[in-house]
mmCIF file of C-alpha atoms in Angstrom:
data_model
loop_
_atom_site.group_PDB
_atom_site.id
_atom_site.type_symbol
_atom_site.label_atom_id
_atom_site.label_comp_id
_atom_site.label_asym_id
_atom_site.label_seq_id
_atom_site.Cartn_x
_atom_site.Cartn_y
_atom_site.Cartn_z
ATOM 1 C CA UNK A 1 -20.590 68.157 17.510
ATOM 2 C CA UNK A 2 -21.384 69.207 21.157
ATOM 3 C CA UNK A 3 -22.594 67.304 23.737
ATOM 4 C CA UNK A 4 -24.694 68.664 26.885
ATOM 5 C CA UNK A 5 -25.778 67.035 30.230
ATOM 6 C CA UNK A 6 -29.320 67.119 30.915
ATOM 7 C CA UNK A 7 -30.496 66.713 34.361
ATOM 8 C CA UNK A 8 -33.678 65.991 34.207
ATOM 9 C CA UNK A 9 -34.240 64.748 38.259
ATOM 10 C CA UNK A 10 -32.582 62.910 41.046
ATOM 11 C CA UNK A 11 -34.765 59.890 43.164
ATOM 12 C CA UNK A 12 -34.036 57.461 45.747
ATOM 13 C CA UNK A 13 -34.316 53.523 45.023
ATOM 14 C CA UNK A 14 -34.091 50.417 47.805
ATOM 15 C CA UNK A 15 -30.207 49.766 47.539
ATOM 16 C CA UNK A 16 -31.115 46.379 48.473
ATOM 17 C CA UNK A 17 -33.031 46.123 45.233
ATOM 18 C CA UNK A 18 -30.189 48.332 43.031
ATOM 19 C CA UNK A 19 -27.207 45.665 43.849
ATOM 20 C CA UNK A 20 -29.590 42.310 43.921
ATOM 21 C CA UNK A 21 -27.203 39.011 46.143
ATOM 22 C CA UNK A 22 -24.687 41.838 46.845
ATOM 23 C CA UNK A 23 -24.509 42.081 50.514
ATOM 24 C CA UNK A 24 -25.484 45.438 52.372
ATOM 25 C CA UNK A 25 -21.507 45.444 53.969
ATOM 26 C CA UNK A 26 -20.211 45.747 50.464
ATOM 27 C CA UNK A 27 -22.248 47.931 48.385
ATOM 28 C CA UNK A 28 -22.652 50.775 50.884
ATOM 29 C CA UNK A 29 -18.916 51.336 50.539
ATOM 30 C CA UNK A 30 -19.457 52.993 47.114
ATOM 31 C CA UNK A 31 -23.173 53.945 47.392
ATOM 32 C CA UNK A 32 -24.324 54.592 51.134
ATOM 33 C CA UNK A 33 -27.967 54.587 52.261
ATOM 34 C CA UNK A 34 -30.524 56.838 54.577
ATOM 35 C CA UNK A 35 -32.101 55.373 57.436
ATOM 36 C CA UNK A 36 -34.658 53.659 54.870
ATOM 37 C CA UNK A 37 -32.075 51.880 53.230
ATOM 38 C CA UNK A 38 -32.702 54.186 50.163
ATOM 39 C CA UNK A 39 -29.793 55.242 47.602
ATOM 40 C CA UNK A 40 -29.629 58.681 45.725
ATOM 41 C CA UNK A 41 -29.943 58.142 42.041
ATOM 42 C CA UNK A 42 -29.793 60.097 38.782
ATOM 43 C CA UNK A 43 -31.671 60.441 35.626
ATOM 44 C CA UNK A 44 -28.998 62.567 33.957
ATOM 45 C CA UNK A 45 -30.024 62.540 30.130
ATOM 46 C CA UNK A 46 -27.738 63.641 27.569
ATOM 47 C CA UNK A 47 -27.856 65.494 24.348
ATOM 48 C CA UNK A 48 -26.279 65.750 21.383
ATOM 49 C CA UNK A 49 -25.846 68.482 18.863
ATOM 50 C CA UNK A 50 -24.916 66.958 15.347
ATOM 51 C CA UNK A 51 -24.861 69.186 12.460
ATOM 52 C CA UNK A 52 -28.915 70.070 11.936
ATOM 53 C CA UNK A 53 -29.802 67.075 14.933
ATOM 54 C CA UNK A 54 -30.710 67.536 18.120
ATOM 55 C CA UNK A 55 -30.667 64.308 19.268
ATOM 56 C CA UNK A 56 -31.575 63.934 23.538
ATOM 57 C CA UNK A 57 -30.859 60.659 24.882
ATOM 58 C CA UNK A 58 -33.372 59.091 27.666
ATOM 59 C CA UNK A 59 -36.114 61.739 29.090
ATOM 60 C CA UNK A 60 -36.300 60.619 32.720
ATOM 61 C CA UNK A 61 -39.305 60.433 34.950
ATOM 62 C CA UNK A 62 -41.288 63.090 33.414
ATOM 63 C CA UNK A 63 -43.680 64.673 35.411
ATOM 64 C CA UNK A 64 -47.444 63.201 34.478
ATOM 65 C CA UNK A 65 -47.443 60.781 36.987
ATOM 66 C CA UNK A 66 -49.628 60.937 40.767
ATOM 67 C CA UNK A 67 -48.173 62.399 43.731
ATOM 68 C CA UNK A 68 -48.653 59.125 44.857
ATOM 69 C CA UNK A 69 -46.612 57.191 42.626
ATOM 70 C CA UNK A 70 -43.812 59.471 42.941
ATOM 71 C CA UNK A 71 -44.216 59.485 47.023
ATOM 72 C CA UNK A 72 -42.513 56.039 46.085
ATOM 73 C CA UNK A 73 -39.217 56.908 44.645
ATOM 74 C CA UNK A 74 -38.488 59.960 46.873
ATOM 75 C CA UNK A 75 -37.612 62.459 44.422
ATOM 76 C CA UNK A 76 -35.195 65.121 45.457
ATOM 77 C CA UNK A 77 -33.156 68.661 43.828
ATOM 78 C CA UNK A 78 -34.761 70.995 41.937
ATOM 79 C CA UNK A 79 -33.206 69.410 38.195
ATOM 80 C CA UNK A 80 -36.192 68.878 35.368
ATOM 81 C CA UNK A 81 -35.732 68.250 31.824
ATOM 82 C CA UNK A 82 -37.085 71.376 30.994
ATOM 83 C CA UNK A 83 -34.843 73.809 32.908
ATOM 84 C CA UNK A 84 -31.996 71.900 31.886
ATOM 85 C CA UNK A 85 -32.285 72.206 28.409
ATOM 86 C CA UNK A 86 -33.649 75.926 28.818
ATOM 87 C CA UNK A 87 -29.964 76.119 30.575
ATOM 88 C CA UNK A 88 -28.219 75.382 28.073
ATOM 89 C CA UNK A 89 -30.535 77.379 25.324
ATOM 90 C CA UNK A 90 -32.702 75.011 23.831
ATOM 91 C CA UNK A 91 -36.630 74.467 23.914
ATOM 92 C CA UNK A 92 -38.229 71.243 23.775
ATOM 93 C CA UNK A 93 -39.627 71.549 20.624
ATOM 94 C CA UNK A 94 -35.760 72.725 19.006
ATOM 95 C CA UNK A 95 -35.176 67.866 19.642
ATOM 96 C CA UNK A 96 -35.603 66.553 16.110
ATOM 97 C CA UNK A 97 -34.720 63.036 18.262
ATOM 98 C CA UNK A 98 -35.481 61.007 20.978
ATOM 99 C CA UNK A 99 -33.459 58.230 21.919
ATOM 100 C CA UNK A 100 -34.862 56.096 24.205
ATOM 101 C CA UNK A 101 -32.171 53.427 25.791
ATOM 102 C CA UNK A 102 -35.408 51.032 26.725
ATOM 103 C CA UNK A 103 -38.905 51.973 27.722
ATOM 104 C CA UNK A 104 -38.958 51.737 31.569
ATOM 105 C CA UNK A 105 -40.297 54.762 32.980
ATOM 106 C CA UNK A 106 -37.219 56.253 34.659
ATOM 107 C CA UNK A 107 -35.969 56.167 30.900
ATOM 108 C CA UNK A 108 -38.864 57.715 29.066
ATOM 109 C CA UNK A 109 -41.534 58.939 31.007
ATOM 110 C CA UNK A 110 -40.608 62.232 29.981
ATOM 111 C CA UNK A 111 -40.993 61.976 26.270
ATOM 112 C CA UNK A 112 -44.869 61.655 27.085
ATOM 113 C CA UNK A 113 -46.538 64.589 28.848
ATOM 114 C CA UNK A 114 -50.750 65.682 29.294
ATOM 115 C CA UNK A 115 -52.376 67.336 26.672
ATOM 116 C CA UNK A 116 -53.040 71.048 27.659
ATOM 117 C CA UNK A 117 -56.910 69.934 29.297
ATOM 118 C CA UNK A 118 -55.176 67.247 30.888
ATOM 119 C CA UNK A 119 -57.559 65.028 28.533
ATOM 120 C CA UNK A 120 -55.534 62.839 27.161
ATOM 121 C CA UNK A 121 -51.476 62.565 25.931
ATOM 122 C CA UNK A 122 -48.971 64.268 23.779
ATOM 123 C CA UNK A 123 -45.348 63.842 22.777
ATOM 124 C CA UNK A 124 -43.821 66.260 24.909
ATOM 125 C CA UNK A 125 -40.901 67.206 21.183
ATOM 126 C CA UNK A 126 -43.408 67.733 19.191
ATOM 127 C CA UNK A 127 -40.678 67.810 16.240
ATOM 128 C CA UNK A 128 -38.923 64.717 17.271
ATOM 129 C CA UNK A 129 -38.875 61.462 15.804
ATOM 130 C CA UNK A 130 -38.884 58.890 19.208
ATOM 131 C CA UNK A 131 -36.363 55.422 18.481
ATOM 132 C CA UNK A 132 -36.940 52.101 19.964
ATOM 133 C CA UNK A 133 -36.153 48.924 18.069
ATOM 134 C CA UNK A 134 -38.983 46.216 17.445
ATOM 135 C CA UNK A 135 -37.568 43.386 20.013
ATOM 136 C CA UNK A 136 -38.056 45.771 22.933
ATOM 137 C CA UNK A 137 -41.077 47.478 21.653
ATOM 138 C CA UNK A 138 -42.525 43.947 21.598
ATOM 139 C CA UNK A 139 -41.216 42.923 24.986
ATOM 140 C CA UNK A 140 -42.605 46.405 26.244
ATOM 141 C CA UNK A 141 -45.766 46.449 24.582
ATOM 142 C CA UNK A 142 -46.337 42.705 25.869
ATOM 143 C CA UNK A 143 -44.951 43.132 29.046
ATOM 144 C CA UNK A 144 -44.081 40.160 31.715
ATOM 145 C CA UNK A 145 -45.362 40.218 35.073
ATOM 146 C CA UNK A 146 -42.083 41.152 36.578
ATOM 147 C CA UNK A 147 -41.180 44.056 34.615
ATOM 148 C CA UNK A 148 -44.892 45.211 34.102
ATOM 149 C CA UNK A 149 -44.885 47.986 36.748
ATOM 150 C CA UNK A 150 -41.894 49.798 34.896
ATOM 151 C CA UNK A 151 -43.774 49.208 31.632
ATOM 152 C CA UNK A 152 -46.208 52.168 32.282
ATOM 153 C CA UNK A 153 -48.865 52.383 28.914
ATOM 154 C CA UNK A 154 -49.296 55.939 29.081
ATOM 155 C CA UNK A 155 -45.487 56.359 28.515
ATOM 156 C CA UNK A 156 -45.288 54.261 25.726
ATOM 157 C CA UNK A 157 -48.726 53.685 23.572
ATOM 158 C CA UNK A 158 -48.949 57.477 22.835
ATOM 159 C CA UNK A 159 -45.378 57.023 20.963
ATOM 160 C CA UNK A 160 -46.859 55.200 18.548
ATOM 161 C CA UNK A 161 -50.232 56.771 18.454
ATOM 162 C CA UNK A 162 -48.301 60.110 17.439
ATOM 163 C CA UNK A 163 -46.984 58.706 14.097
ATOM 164 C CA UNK A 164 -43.472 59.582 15.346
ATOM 165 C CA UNK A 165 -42.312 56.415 16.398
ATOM 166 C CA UNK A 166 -39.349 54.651 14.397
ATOM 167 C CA UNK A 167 -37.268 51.589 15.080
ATOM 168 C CA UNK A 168 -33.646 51.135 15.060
ATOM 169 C CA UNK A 169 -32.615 47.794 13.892
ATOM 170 C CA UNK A 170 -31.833 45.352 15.678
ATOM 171 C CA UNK A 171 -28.305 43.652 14.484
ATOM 172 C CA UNK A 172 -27.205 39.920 14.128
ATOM 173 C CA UNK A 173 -24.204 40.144 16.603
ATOM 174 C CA UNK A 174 -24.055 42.823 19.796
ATOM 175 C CA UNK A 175 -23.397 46.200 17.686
ATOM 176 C CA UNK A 176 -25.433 48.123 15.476
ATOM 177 C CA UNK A 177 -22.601 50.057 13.484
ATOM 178 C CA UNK A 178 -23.101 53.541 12.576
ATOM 179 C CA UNK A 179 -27.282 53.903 13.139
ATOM 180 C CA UNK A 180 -29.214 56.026 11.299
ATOM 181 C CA UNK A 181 -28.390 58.932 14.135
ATOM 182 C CA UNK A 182 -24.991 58.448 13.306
ATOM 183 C CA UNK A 183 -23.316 56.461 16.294
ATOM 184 C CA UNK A 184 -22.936 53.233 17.178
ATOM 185 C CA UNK A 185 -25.323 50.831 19.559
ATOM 186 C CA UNK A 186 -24.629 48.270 21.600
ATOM 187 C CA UNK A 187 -27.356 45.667 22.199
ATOM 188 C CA UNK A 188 -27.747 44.145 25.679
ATOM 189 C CA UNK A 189 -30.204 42.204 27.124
ATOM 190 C CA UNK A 190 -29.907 41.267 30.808
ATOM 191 C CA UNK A 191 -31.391 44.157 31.830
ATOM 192 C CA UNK A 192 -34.390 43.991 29.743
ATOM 193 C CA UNK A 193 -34.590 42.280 26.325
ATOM 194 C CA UNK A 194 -32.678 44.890 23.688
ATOM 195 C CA UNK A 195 -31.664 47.619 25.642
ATOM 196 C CA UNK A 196 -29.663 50.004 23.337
ATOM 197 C CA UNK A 197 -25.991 51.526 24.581
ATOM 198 C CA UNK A 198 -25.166 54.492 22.385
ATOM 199 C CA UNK A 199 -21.720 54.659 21.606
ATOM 200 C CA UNK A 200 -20.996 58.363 20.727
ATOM 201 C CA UNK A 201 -17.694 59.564 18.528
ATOM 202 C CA UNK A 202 -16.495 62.703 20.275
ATOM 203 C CA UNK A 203 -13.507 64.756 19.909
ATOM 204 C CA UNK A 204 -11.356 61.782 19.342
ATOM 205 C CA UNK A 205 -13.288 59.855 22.481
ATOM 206 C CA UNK A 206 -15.459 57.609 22.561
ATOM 207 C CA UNK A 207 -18.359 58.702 24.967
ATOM 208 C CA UNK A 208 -21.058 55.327 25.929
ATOM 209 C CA UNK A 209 -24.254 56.388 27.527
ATOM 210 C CA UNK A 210 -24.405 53.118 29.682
ATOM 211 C CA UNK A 211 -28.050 53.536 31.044
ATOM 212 C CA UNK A 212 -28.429 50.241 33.089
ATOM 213 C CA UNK A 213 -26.000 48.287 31.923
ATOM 214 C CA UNK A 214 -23.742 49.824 34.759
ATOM 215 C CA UNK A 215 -25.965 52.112 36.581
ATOM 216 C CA UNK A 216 -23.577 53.677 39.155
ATOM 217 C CA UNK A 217 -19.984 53.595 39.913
ATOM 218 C CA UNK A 218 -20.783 50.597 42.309
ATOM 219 C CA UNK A 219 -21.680 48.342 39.617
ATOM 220 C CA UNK A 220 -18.299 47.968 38.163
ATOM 221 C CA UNK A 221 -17.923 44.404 40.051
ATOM 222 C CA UNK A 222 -19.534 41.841 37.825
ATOM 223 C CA UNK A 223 -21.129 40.191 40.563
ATOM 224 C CA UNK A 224 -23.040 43.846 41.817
ATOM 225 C CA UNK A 225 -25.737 43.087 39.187
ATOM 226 C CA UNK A 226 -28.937 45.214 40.132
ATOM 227 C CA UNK A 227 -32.333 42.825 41.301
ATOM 228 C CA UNK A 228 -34.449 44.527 38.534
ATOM 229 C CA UNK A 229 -32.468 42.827 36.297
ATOM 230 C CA UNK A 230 -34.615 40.063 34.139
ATOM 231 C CA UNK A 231 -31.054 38.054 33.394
ATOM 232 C CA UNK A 232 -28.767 38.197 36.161
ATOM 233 C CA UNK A 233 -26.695 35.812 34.601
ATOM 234 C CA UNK A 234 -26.908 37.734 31.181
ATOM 235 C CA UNK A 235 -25.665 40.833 32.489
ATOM 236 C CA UNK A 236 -22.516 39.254 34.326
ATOM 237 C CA UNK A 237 -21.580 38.867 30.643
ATOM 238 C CA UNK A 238 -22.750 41.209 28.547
ATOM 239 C CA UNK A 239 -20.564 43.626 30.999
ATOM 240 C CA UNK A 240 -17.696 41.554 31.237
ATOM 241 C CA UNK A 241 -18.025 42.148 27.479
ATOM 242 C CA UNK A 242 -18.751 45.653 27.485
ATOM 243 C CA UNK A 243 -16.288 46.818 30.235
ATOM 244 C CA UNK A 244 -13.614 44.590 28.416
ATOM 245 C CA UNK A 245 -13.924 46.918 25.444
ATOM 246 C CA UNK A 246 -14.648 50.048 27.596
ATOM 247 C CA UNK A 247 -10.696 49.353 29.027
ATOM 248 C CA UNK A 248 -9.126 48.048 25.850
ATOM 249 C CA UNK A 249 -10.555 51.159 24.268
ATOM 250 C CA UNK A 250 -10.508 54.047 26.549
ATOM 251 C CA UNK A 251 -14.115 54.462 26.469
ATOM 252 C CA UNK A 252 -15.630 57.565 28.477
ATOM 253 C CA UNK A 253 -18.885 55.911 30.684
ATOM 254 C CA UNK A 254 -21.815 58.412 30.698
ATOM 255 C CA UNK A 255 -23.705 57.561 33.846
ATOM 256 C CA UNK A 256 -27.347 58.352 33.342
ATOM 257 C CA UNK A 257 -27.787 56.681 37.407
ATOM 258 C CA UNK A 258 -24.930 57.817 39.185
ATOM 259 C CA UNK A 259 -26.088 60.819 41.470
ATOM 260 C CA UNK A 260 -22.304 61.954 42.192
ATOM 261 C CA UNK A 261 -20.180 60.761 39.275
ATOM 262 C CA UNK A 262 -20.951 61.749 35.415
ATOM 263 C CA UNK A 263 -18.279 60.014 33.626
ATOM 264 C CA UNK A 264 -15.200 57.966 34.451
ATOM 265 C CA UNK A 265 -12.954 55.555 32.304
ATOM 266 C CA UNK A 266 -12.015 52.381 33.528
ATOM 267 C CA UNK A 267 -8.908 49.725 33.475
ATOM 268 C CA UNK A 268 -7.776 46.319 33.587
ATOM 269 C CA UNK A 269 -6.508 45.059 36.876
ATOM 270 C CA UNK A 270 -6.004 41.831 38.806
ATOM 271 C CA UNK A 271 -9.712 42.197 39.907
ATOM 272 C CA UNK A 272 -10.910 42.515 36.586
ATOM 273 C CA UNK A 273 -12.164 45.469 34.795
ATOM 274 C CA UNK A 274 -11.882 48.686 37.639
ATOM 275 C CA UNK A 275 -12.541 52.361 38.312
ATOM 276 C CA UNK A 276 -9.597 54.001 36.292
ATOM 277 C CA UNK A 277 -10.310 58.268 36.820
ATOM 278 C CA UNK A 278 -14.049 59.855 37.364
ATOM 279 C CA UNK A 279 -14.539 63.401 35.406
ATOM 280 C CA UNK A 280 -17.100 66.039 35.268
ATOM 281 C CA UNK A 281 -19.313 66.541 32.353
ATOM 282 C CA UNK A 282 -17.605 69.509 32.162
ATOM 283 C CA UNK A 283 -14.116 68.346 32.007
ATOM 284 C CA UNK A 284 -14.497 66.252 28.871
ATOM 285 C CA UNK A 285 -17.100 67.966 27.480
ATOM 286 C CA UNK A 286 -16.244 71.868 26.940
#
């Protein structure tokens, strides 16, 4: 097995918004704002070469969308998904999957691009098989008036128009053991209902890609739960859960969010569950 970052483009996001009843005086410590009170962010994909699968993990932003609607999110750097998997020698049409964490745009937009006349919409891995479960495709598909903005239909109906849309299931208890791609997945649902954590068996580690379940390094508090969330409440313990496992275990965090840290471990103190060591992709993964 080998696993790759892909970078596919950074943004900026109200840091207000990002760390909810966390005050200003506490968050900025870890993740500092501009003059607009704006945060850098990530949407650093990952993918995962298993035998004859190709498996890439989130797609980011994508690039279909207005000027306008990106002049909102302030994107930044010159990373797409495209050059980063050209950088590491593959083509988009080389991903026999797509594993989408949950359906908000910043997660998936880029598994959706324009047909060549701009017409109309295409998977943009034409050879890929595209996972969601049921429960979210449901709660995206049907979307509630708080989360309907990041619900975008032109990132999600074409999935399913394309005949390559499958569904993991969705387990009894938290953990989906050993999923048809070959990892585990753990289930949360604070975020948005059944978000999927893939929990990837590498070189003896154990790699999570923790999408936004802990977004950034600055998250680690239980308390610093991000205002997007749908169940505040939820999250406090589905990561108390998760990060009590991460530091039993060892686990390796894959931040998808986190502009300036890839991966870092974490350990049990008198706080709770802290920052332990922060590597480079690099570092754990060559």
């Amino acid at each position: 097995m080998n696993l790759y970052p892909i970078n596919s483009g950074n943004f900026k996001l109200d840091g207000g918004a990002m760390f909810g009843v966390v005050p200003k005086s506490m968050w900025q410590i870890t993740n500092p704002a501009d003059a607009n009170n704006m945060i850098d962010l990530a949407t650093r994909c990952l993918l995962v070469e298993d035998g004859n699968k190709l498996i890439l993990i989130d797609t980011g932003m994508g690039n279909k969308q207005s000027d306008k609607f990106f002049g909102y999110y302030y994107l930044w750097g010159n990373d797409t998904l495209e050059k980063s998997l050209k950088h590491h020698g593959f083509h988009p049409d080389d991903i026999t999957d797509v594993f989408m964490t949950h359906l908000h745009f910043d997660h998936c937009g880029g598994s959706i691009q324009w047909n060549h006349d701009k017409t109309g919409y295409e998977p943009a891995f034409k050879n890929a098989q595209f996972w969601s479960n049921k429960d979210h495709w449901l709660w995206a598909t049907q979307p509630n008036k708080r989360e309907k903005a990041s619900f975008l239909k032109e990132n999600i109906l074409p999935l399913e128009e394309s005949g390559q849309l499958k569904f993991m299931p969705v387990p009894s208890g938290d953990t989906l053991k050993q999923s048809e791609l070959g990892f585990d997945v753990f289930f949360a649902n604070g975020h948005t209902d059944k978000q999927m954590i893939p929990m990837i068996q590498y070189k003896n580690r154990t790699i999570c890609f923790v999408a936004d379940l802990l977004p950034t390094v600055g998250h680690l508090p239980l308390a610093f739960v991000m205002g997007y969330d749908t169940r505040p409440l939820l999250t406090l313990d589905e990561k108390e859960t998760f990060l009590k496992m991460a530091a039993d275990n060892e686990y390796y965090l894959f931040l998808e969010h986190d502009a300036h840290n890839e991966i870092i471990t974490v350990q049990h103190t008198e706080k709770g569950v802290r920052l332990k060591n922060i590597y480079t992709t690099s570092e754990i993964f060559n």
